[in-house]
Short mmCIF file of C-alpha atoms and ligand atoms in Angstrom, two decimals:
data_model
loop_
_atom_site.label_atom_id
_atom_site.label_comp_id
_atom_site.label_asym_id
_atom_site.label_seq_id
_atom_site.Cartn_x
_atom_site.Cartn_y
_atom_site.Cartn_z
CA MET S 14 -178.51 10.91 -119.25
CA SER S 15 -176.71 13.46 -121.68
CA SER S 16 -174.78 15.09 -118.65
CA ALA S 17 -173.62 12.09 -117.27
CA LEU S 18 -172.46 10.94 -120.85
CA GLY S 19 -170.41 14.22 -120.77
CA ILE S 20 -168.58 13.33 -117.71
CA TYR S 21 -167.90 9.69 -118.87
CA GLN S 22 -167.42 10.36 -122.26
CA ASP S 23 -165.72 7.26 -123.38
CA ASP S 24 -165.87 4.41 -126.07
CA VAL S 25 -165.30 2.04 -123.23
CA PHE S 26 -168.09 3.23 -121.38
CA LYS S 27 -170.46 3.40 -124.23
CA MET S 28 -169.77 -0.50 -124.67
CA ALA S 29 -170.66 -0.99 -121.12
CA CYS S 30 -173.97 1.03 -121.34
CA GLU S 31 -174.80 -0.45 -124.29
CA GLN S 32 -174.46 -3.83 -122.50
CA PHE S 33 -176.63 -2.72 -120.01
CA ARG S 34 -179.09 -1.82 -122.26
CA VAL S 35 -179.42 -5.45 -123.82
CA ILE S 36 -179.74 -6.96 -120.38
CA ALA S 37 -182.25 -3.98 -119.14
CA ASP S 38 -184.36 -5.06 -122.09
CA TYR S 39 -183.96 -8.67 -121.51
CA LEU S 40 -184.81 -8.33 -117.65
CA GLU S 41 -187.80 -5.76 -118.59
CA ILE S 42 -186.53 -3.23 -116.31
CA ASP S 43 -188.51 -0.16 -116.25
CA GLU S 44 -187.10 2.95 -117.88
CA ASN S 45 -187.37 4.79 -114.58
CA HIS S 46 -184.79 2.41 -113.12
CA ARG S 47 -182.30 2.03 -115.62
CA GLU S 48 -180.08 5.12 -114.90
CA ARG S 49 -180.49 4.90 -110.88
CA LEU S 50 -178.76 0.81 -112.08
CA MET S 51 -176.23 2.27 -114.55
CA LEU S 52 -174.86 5.21 -113.49
CA PRO S 53 -171.96 5.41 -111.07
CA LYS S 54 -172.92 6.60 -107.63
CA ARG S 55 -169.35 8.67 -107.24
CA ALA S 56 -166.98 9.54 -109.33
CA ILE S 57 -163.49 11.42 -108.03
CA ALA S 58 -160.74 12.79 -110.29
CA VAL S 59 -157.42 13.92 -108.65
CA THR S 60 -154.34 16.11 -109.46
CA LEU S 61 -151.27 14.23 -108.28
CA PRO S 62 -148.08 16.72 -108.88
CA VAL S 63 -145.18 14.38 -108.15
CA HIS S 64 -141.45 14.99 -107.92
CA MET S 65 -139.21 13.36 -110.85
CA ASP S 66 -136.16 12.09 -110.67
CA ASP S 67 -134.76 14.75 -112.82
CA GLY S 68 -135.93 17.63 -110.60
CA SER S 69 -139.03 18.45 -112.55
CA THR S 70 -142.33 18.25 -111.11
CA LYS S 71 -145.07 16.33 -113.24
CA THR S 72 -148.66 16.39 -112.65
CA PHE S 73 -150.64 13.09 -113.34
CA GLN S 74 -154.36 12.44 -113.43
CA GLY S 75 -155.88 10.03 -111.01
CA TYR S 76 -159.70 8.55 -110.81
CA ARG S 77 -161.57 6.31 -108.85
CA VAL S 78 -165.42 5.34 -109.63
CA GLN S 79 -167.31 3.88 -107.00
CA HIS S 80 -170.57 2.51 -108.92
CA HIS S 81 -172.91 1.58 -106.35
CA LEU S 82 -173.02 1.15 -102.57
CA THR S 83 -176.50 -0.59 -102.20
CA LEU S 84 -174.47 -4.19 -101.29
CA GLY S 85 -171.81 -3.03 -99.07
CA PRO S 86 -168.85 -0.94 -99.76
CA THR S 87 -167.24 -0.98 -103.07
CA LYS S 88 -164.53 -2.89 -104.61
CA GLY S 89 -162.27 -2.92 -107.43
CA GLY S 90 -158.78 -2.80 -108.72
CA THR S 91 -156.31 0.11 -109.51
CA ARG S 92 -155.00 0.57 -113.11
CA PHE S 93 -152.30 2.42 -114.12
CA ALA S 94 -152.22 2.82 -118.05
CA PRO S 95 -151.20 5.78 -120.26
CA ASP S 96 -154.91 6.56 -121.79
CA LEU S 97 -156.47 5.78 -118.71
CA SER S 98 -159.63 8.22 -118.80
CA MET S 99 -162.98 8.67 -116.36
CA GLY S 100 -165.17 6.88 -118.71
CA GLU S 101 -163.34 3.98 -119.00
CA THR S 102 -162.71 3.68 -115.29
CA ALA S 103 -166.73 4.06 -115.41
CA ALA S 104 -166.83 0.94 -117.40
CA LEU S 105 -164.31 -1.14 -115.63
CA ALA S 106 -166.49 -0.37 -112.54
CA MET S 107 -169.96 -0.95 -113.71
CA TRP S 108 -168.53 -4.56 -114.73
CA MET S 109 -167.16 -4.84 -111.30
CA SER S 110 -170.66 -4.22 -109.96
CA TRP S 111 -172.23 -7.22 -111.76
CA LYS S 112 -169.26 -9.38 -111.58
CA CYS S 113 -169.31 -9.18 -107.50
CA ALA S 114 -173.03 -9.75 -107.41
CA LEU S 115 -173.20 -12.61 -109.91
CA ASN S 116 -170.59 -14.29 -107.46
CA GLY S 117 -172.51 -13.31 -104.15
CA LEU S 118 -169.68 -11.04 -103.19
CA PRO S 119 -170.95 -8.27 -100.53
CA TYR S 120 -169.61 -5.19 -102.62
CA GLY S 121 -170.69 -2.82 -105.23
CA GLY S 122 -168.29 -2.47 -107.88
CA ALA S 123 -165.12 0.29 -108.37
CA LYS S 124 -162.19 1.02 -110.12
CA GLY S 125 -159.64 3.51 -110.18
CA GLY S 126 -156.14 4.32 -111.43
CA ILE S 127 -153.87 6.83 -112.67
CA ALA S 128 -153.00 8.01 -116.27
CA CYS S 129 -149.34 6.99 -116.55
CA ASP S 130 -147.04 4.53 -118.03
CA PRO S 131 -145.88 2.62 -115.24
CA THR S 132 -142.84 0.91 -117.57
CA LYS S 133 -141.67 4.37 -117.95
CA LEU S 134 -141.38 5.54 -114.34
CA SER S 135 -138.40 4.61 -111.94
CA ARG S 136 -139.18 2.81 -108.52
CA SER S 137 -139.09 6.03 -106.81
CA GLU S 138 -141.24 7.55 -109.16
CA LEU S 139 -143.86 4.90 -109.23
CA GLU S 140 -143.73 5.03 -105.29
CA ALA S 141 -144.22 8.71 -105.31
CA VAL S 142 -147.49 8.63 -107.78
CA SER S 143 -148.77 5.57 -105.84
CA ARG S 144 -148.29 7.05 -102.36
CA ARG S 145 -149.65 10.60 -103.53
CA TYR S 146 -153.07 9.00 -105.26
CA MET S 147 -153.88 6.97 -102.01
CA GLN S 148 -153.06 10.29 -100.00
CA GLU S 149 -155.55 12.37 -102.33
CA MET S 150 -158.08 9.35 -101.88
CA ILE S 151 -157.94 8.98 -98.21
CA PRO S 152 -161.36 11.17 -97.80
CA PHE S 153 -163.20 8.75 -100.01
CA VAL S 154 -162.06 5.06 -99.13
CA GLY S 155 -162.03 2.99 -96.00
CA PRO S 156 -162.29 -0.59 -95.11
CA HIS S 157 -166.12 -0.14 -95.28
CA THR S 158 -166.52 2.27 -97.51
CA ASP S 159 -164.25 1.53 -100.93
CA ILE S 160 -161.45 -1.34 -101.09
CA MET S 161 -158.79 -0.93 -103.73
CA GLY S 162 -157.04 -3.98 -105.39
CA PRO S 163 -154.53 -4.67 -108.28
CA ASP S 164 -155.46 -4.46 -111.97
CA MET S 165 -153.34 -3.95 -115.03
CA GLY S 166 -150.15 -2.14 -114.40
CA THR S 167 -149.87 -2.60 -110.37
CA ASN S 168 -148.67 -5.12 -108.17
CA GLU S 169 -148.11 -6.17 -104.85
CA GLN S 170 -145.77 -3.51 -103.95
CA VAL S 171 -148.08 -0.72 -105.02
CA MET S 172 -150.52 -2.21 -102.88
CA ALA S 173 -148.08 -2.28 -100.08
CA TRP S 174 -147.28 1.53 -100.64
CA PHE S 175 -151.28 2.30 -100.88
CA MET S 176 -151.96 0.51 -97.54
CA ASP S 177 -148.70 2.06 -95.94
CA THR S 178 -149.59 5.51 -96.73
CA TYR S 179 -153.43 4.92 -95.69
CA SER S 180 -152.03 3.64 -92.38
CA VAL S 181 -149.77 6.14 -91.72
CA TYR S 182 -152.48 8.49 -92.02
CA GLN S 183 -154.69 6.74 -89.17
CA GLY S 184 -151.85 6.13 -86.85
CA TYR S 185 -152.42 2.49 -87.09
CA ALA S 186 -152.08 -0.21 -89.73
CA VAL S 187 -155.04 -0.88 -91.79
CA SER S 188 -154.45 -3.84 -93.65
CA GLU S 189 -158.18 -4.11 -94.64
CA ILE S 190 -157.65 -0.97 -97.12
CA VAL S 191 -156.20 -2.97 -100.08
CA THR S 192 -156.25 -6.46 -101.12
CA GLY S 193 -153.56 -8.01 -103.15
CA LYS S 194 -150.97 -7.17 -100.81
CA PRO S 195 -147.76 -9.03 -100.15
CA VAL S 196 -148.46 -11.74 -97.63
CA SER S 197 -145.94 -10.39 -95.17
CA ILE S 198 -148.29 -7.62 -94.51
CA GLY S 199 -151.43 -9.09 -94.26
CA GLY S 200 -152.03 -10.36 -97.88
CA THR S 201 -153.61 -13.89 -98.57
CA GLU S 202 -152.09 -17.05 -99.96
CA GLY S 203 -153.20 -17.55 -103.33
CA ARG S 204 -154.10 -14.02 -104.32
CA ARG S 205 -151.67 -13.34 -106.93
CA GLU S 206 -152.37 -16.48 -108.72
CA SER S 207 -156.35 -16.29 -107.97
CA THR S 208 -157.51 -14.71 -111.39
CA GLY S 209 -155.42 -17.31 -113.82
CA ARG S 210 -156.50 -20.12 -111.30
CA GLY S 211 -160.03 -19.30 -111.97
CA VAL S 212 -159.79 -19.13 -115.58
CA VAL S 213 -157.98 -22.38 -115.54
CA TYR S 214 -160.81 -23.84 -113.22
CA LEU S 215 -163.56 -22.65 -115.62
CA VAL S 216 -161.86 -23.84 -118.87
CA GLU S 217 -161.54 -27.31 -117.33
CA ARG S 218 -165.35 -27.15 -116.11
CA ALA S 219 -166.20 -26.03 -119.94
CA MET S 220 -164.33 -28.80 -121.39
CA ASP S 221 -166.03 -31.45 -119.01
CA LEU S 222 -169.43 -30.10 -120.38
CA LEU S 223 -168.16 -30.32 -124.23
CA LYS S 224 -166.62 -33.83 -123.37
CA MET S 225 -163.15 -32.50 -124.47
CA ASP S 226 -159.92 -34.07 -123.55
CA PRO S 227 -157.22 -31.51 -122.40
CA THR S 228 -154.44 -33.45 -123.48
CA GLU S 229 -155.33 -33.38 -127.11
CA CYS S 230 -156.31 -29.68 -127.03
CA THR S 231 -154.41 -26.61 -127.58
CA ALA S 232 -154.68 -22.98 -126.32
CA ILE S 233 -153.68 -19.29 -127.40
CA ILE S 234 -153.42 -16.83 -124.58
CA GLN S 235 -152.90 -13.20 -125.08
CA GLY S 236 -151.22 -11.23 -122.48
CA PHE S 237 -148.68 -12.37 -120.33
CA GLY S 238 -149.19 -10.46 -117.13
CA ASN S 239 -150.61 -11.60 -113.86
CA VAL S 240 -153.46 -13.22 -115.29
CA GLY S 241 -152.22 -14.46 -118.61
CA SER S 242 -148.93 -16.07 -117.27
CA VAL S 243 -150.64 -18.18 -114.55
CA ALA S 244 -153.73 -19.12 -116.76
CA ALA S 245 -150.68 -20.05 -119.67
CA LEU S 246 -148.44 -21.93 -116.85
CA SER S 247 -151.61 -23.86 -115.08
CA LEU S 248 -153.16 -24.95 -118.62
CA ALA S 249 -149.97 -26.37 -119.55
CA LEU S 250 -148.70 -28.00 -116.42
CA LYS S 251 -151.70 -28.95 -114.27
CA THR S 252 -154.19 -29.96 -117.46
CA GLY S 253 -151.71 -31.09 -119.71
CA ILE S 254 -153.31 -28.44 -122.72
CA LYS S 255 -150.66 -27.63 -125.23
CA VAL S 256 -150.25 -23.63 -125.51
CA VAL S 257 -149.53 -22.96 -129.27
CA GLY S 258 -149.21 -19.16 -128.73
CA ILE S 259 -148.77 -16.43 -125.97
CA SER S 260 -148.46 -12.69 -126.20
CA ASP S 261 -147.64 -9.63 -124.66
CA ALA S 262 -147.42 -5.97 -125.18
CA THR S 263 -144.11 -6.28 -127.05
CA THR S 264 -144.65 -9.51 -129.18
CA ALA S 265 -146.60 -12.55 -130.03
CA VAL S 266 -145.41 -16.20 -130.43
CA TYR S 267 -146.78 -18.87 -132.31
CA ASN S 268 -145.70 -22.52 -132.63
CA PRO S 269 -148.09 -25.30 -133.44
CA LYS S 270 -145.49 -27.85 -131.64
CA GLY S 271 -146.27 -26.11 -128.13
CA ILE S 272 -144.47 -23.57 -126.42
CA ASP S 273 -142.38 -24.06 -123.10
CA VAL S 274 -144.61 -21.88 -120.73
CA LYS S 275 -142.03 -22.17 -118.23
CA ALA S 276 -139.36 -20.99 -120.14
CA ALA S 277 -141.48 -18.18 -121.17
CA GLU S 278 -142.11 -16.84 -117.52
CA GLN S 279 -138.46 -17.21 -116.87
CA HIS S 280 -137.33 -15.01 -119.78
CA VAL S 281 -140.20 -12.48 -118.68
CA LEU S 282 -138.76 -12.61 -115.01
CA LYS S 283 -135.47 -11.71 -116.38
CA LYS S 284 -136.31 -9.39 -119.24
CA GLY S 285 -139.69 -7.82 -117.94
CA HIS S 286 -141.49 -8.74 -121.62
CA LEU S 287 -141.47 -11.39 -123.80
CA ARG S 288 -139.60 -9.48 -126.61
CA ALA S 289 -136.71 -11.59 -128.10
CA PHE S 290 -138.36 -14.93 -126.42
CA ASP S 291 -137.23 -17.41 -129.26
CA GLN S 292 -139.48 -20.51 -128.80
CA GLY S 293 -141.63 -20.20 -131.87
CA ASP S 294 -142.38 -17.91 -135.11
CA ARG S 295 -143.33 -14.07 -134.55
CA ILE S 296 -147.04 -13.67 -135.46
CA ASP S 297 -148.77 -10.57 -135.77
CA PRO S 298 -150.86 -10.31 -132.67
CA ASN S 299 -154.21 -10.10 -134.29
CA GLU S 300 -153.30 -12.94 -136.46
CA MET S 301 -152.68 -14.84 -133.49
CA LEU S 302 -156.32 -14.64 -132.22
CA VAL S 303 -157.65 -16.12 -135.22
CA GLN S 304 -155.32 -19.32 -135.44
CA LYS S 305 -156.94 -22.66 -135.11
CA CYS S 306 -156.88 -23.93 -131.17
CA ASP S 307 -159.32 -25.11 -128.67
CA VAL S 308 -159.13 -22.48 -126.34
CA LEU S 309 -158.68 -18.98 -126.80
CA ALA S 310 -158.02 -16.81 -123.63
CA PRO S 311 -157.47 -12.98 -124.28
CA CYS S 312 -156.08 -11.97 -120.60
CA ALA S 313 -155.25 -8.53 -121.61
CA VAL S 314 -157.03 -5.39 -122.76
CA ASP S 315 -160.51 -4.62 -123.51
CA ARG S 316 -162.16 -4.58 -126.96
CA VAL S 317 -159.87 -7.13 -128.81
CA ILE S 318 -162.72 -9.61 -130.29
CA THR S 319 -164.92 -6.95 -132.66
CA GLU S 320 -167.19 -7.30 -135.45
CA LYS S 321 -163.61 -7.62 -137.44
CA ASN S 322 -162.65 -10.95 -136.04
CA ALA S 323 -165.50 -12.40 -134.04
CA ALA S 324 -166.32 -14.41 -137.58
CA LYS S 325 -162.84 -15.64 -137.83
CA LEU S 326 -162.39 -17.18 -134.42
CA GLN S 327 -161.36 -20.85 -134.86
CA CYS S 328 -161.40 -21.62 -130.87
CA ARG S 329 -163.86 -24.05 -129.32
CA ILE S 330 -163.91 -22.30 -125.92
CA LEU S 331 -163.52 -18.46 -125.56
CA ALA S 332 -162.13 -17.67 -121.90
CA GLU S 333 -162.18 -14.16 -121.31
CA GLY S 334 -159.45 -13.37 -118.58
CA ALA S 335 -159.68 -9.85 -119.50
CA ASN S 336 -162.21 -7.13 -118.49
CA GLY S 337 -164.48 -6.24 -121.68
CA PRO S 338 -162.43 -8.13 -124.36
CA THR S 339 -165.28 -8.58 -126.71
CA THR S 340 -167.54 -5.74 -127.88
CA PRO S 341 -171.28 -5.87 -128.37
CA GLU S 342 -171.17 -6.07 -132.05
CA ALA S 343 -169.03 -9.16 -131.93
CA ASP S 344 -171.24 -10.73 -129.37
CA LYS S 345 -174.32 -10.61 -131.90
CA ILE S 346 -171.73 -12.69 -134.17
CA LEU S 347 -170.74 -14.67 -131.52
CA ASP S 348 -174.57 -15.30 -130.34
CA GLN S 349 -175.05 -16.96 -133.96
CA ARG S 350 -172.06 -19.39 -133.63
CA TRP S 351 -172.96 -20.45 -130.16
CA THR S 352 -172.82 -24.21 -130.99
CA GLU S 353 -169.54 -23.71 -132.44
CA VAL S 354 -167.82 -21.11 -129.72
CA PHE S 355 -168.40 -21.55 -126.03
CA VAL S 356 -168.13 -18.26 -124.03
CA ILE S 357 -166.91 -18.06 -120.75
CA PRO S 358 -167.92 -14.27 -120.06
CA ASP S 359 -165.52 -11.85 -118.51
CA ILE S 360 -167.74 -11.42 -115.20
CA LEU S 361 -167.46 -15.01 -114.53
CA CYS S 362 -164.15 -16.05 -116.10
CA ASN S 363 -161.98 -13.39 -114.42
CA ALA S 364 -163.71 -13.31 -111.02
CA GLY S 365 -161.12 -15.43 -109.42
CA GLY S 366 -159.22 -12.02 -108.47
CA VAL S 367 -161.91 -10.27 -106.69
CA ILE S 368 -163.21 -13.54 -105.13
CA VAL S 369 -160.03 -14.29 -103.62
CA SER S 370 -159.57 -10.08 -102.41
CA TYR S 371 -162.57 -10.66 -100.53
CA PHE S 372 -161.13 -13.64 -98.62
CA GLU S 373 -158.24 -11.46 -98.10
CA TRP S 374 -160.44 -8.70 -96.74
CA VAL S 375 -162.48 -10.88 -94.53
CA GLN S 376 -159.30 -12.45 -93.15
CA GLY S 377 -157.71 -8.93 -92.47
CA LEU S 378 -161.11 -7.57 -90.90
CA GLN S 379 -160.83 -10.50 -88.67
CA ALA S 380 -157.13 -10.61 -87.90
CA PHE S 381 -156.95 -14.36 -88.87
CA SER S 382 -155.50 -15.86 -92.06
CA TRP S 383 -156.55 -19.25 -94.07
CA SER S 384 -153.99 -21.48 -95.70
CA GLU S 385 -153.77 -21.39 -99.63
CA THR S 386 -155.64 -24.59 -99.98
CA GLU S 387 -158.62 -23.33 -97.73
CA VAL S 388 -158.64 -20.35 -100.13
CA THR S 389 -158.37 -22.10 -103.13
CA ASP S 390 -161.14 -24.71 -102.11
CA LYS S 391 -163.25 -21.85 -101.41
CA LEU S 392 -162.46 -20.07 -104.48
CA PHE S 393 -163.25 -22.66 -106.64
CA ARG S 394 -166.58 -23.60 -104.83
CA ILE S 395 -167.98 -20.22 -105.47
CA LEU S 396 -166.88 -20.58 -109.31
CA GLU S 397 -168.49 -23.67 -109.33
CA HIS S 398 -171.59 -22.31 -107.98
CA SER S 399 -171.65 -19.39 -110.46
CA PHE S 400 -170.74 -21.54 -113.40
CA SER S 401 -174.05 -23.82 -113.13
CA GLN S 402 -176.00 -20.70 -112.47
CA VAL S 403 -174.85 -18.83 -115.72
CA ILE S 404 -175.14 -22.40 -117.52
CA ARG S 405 -178.72 -23.24 -116.07
CA ARG S 406 -180.15 -19.91 -117.14
CA ALA S 407 -178.70 -19.66 -120.35
CA LYS S 408 -180.03 -23.05 -121.48
CA ALA S 409 -183.53 -22.46 -119.80
CA HIS S 410 -184.08 -19.19 -121.11
CA LYS S 411 -182.34 -19.88 -124.61
CA ILE S 412 -179.55 -17.15 -124.27
CA SER S 413 -176.14 -16.44 -124.04
CA HIS S 414 -173.56 -17.29 -121.43
CA ARG S 415 -172.99 -13.57 -121.21
CA MET S 416 -176.53 -12.43 -121.21
CA SER S 417 -177.28 -15.06 -118.37
CA ALA S 418 -174.24 -14.04 -116.21
CA MET S 419 -174.90 -10.11 -116.44
CA ALA S 420 -178.45 -10.59 -116.15
CA THR S 421 -177.85 -12.47 -112.91
CA GLY S 422 -175.39 -9.85 -111.61
CA VAL S 423 -177.80 -7.11 -112.60
CA GLU S 424 -181.23 -8.66 -111.10
CA ARG S 425 -179.30 -8.80 -107.82
CA VAL S 426 -178.41 -5.13 -107.56
CA MET S 427 -181.97 -4.35 -108.70
CA LYS S 428 -183.38 -6.45 -106.23
CA ALA S 429 -181.68 -4.98 -103.46
CA LYS S 430 -182.09 -1.75 -104.78
CA ARG S 431 -185.80 -2.11 -104.70
CA THR S 432 -185.66 -3.73 -101.34
CA ARG S 433 -183.78 -0.80 -99.83
CA GLY S 434 -186.04 1.42 -101.18
CA LEU S 435 -185.35 5.08 -101.92
CA PHE S 436 -184.35 7.80 -99.49
CA PRO S 437 -186.12 10.04 -98.82
N1 LIG U 5 -158.65 -6.21 -111.09
C1 LIG U 5 -159.47 -7.38 -110.60
C2 LIG U 5 -160.67 -7.47 -111.28
O1 LIG U 5 -160.98 -6.59 -112.42
C3 LIG U 5 -159.25 -7.32 -109.13
C4 LIG U 5 -159.73 -6.26 -108.44
C5 LIG U 5 -159.79 -6.35 -106.77
O2 LIG U 5 -159.07 -7.56 -106.65
O3 LIG U 5 -160.17 -5.66 -106.26
O4 LIG U 5 -161.48 -8.01 -111.16
#
């Protein structure tokens, strides 16, 4: 274990391991099998030299972690973020494994990315870095080995460059190599909106259970990227919830009278960020999280609900659109507050993205396409099943929703490994 921790040394990886330990204790997994389940099967680091616009050559570091190959190919997003490390990538890959297993997808988890700030790259630099990354990954990925998708800092265009680079090397169009592509080159209808839509579907289910009337409720959403913006729009326009707080990396806006989310979206489309959006008061982003609201949806980075603010949360529902937004220390506090705060854990709450990625992959393999209604119906059916399972197990075993969700995911992988056996 100590040597593996050396490779993946990182606080987020430690957090994922700690979460796993809690689940492994609950499931009474034998010590002999814990590392086999927890540690990534493969971790690839690549160095990416790229010509910059000013004539210089810059070297970027890229990663891909394939967590387990027991249930099918690995699947997961590609993150472009300045501080990305192998350890964080490994933690995110581990969470993808439990997420795919919980939702019954025939995948192991993966995650990858490049340590870079995409907002500081020109379009041609972004293209060069994306293509170089995929080119270096060709020996390790494939439609039946490891399928990339989008994540923080990447978008449909980056997926298109990945697909093109891979296809050029194969000599024919391989649309199934990535998901989250533009619809014009084999992407699926409804993928871009899928994570945010999933978050809102589950918030509505939680409100049903708690007998809350959405039209009398308020929501605060942290993050205004692909997940947060769709969730905010759909909460406001579809359910009638009043959105009172939104934020992105540049600012946080709070308005107890309600924010016009459509106007915020237009602002971001024009300027690229929320800064200077003037419908409400500026608020300290950390303060925004502890304001009174019915739904708090962290849809940005990991570890924002910590032991420092968990006791102060004033929401009724915590909808985790981000990966790993709540630390294990915060979880202990939320466990005590289970009658006050209804947690929809990340591997359930944000699973809409990878579920529709799975639909995109299936459509690609069959060279067939489904309508947006078909995609969304199928998405909600899977989420409904996972939601009921998580709630049922939590009630029956008197455990938290996170414990219930993670235990279901870990157990599926464990059973599959046991059934397949150990070779040789
Ligand atoms: N990045 C998303 C996630 O964390 C989706 C990954 C994918 O579509 O492969 O679940």
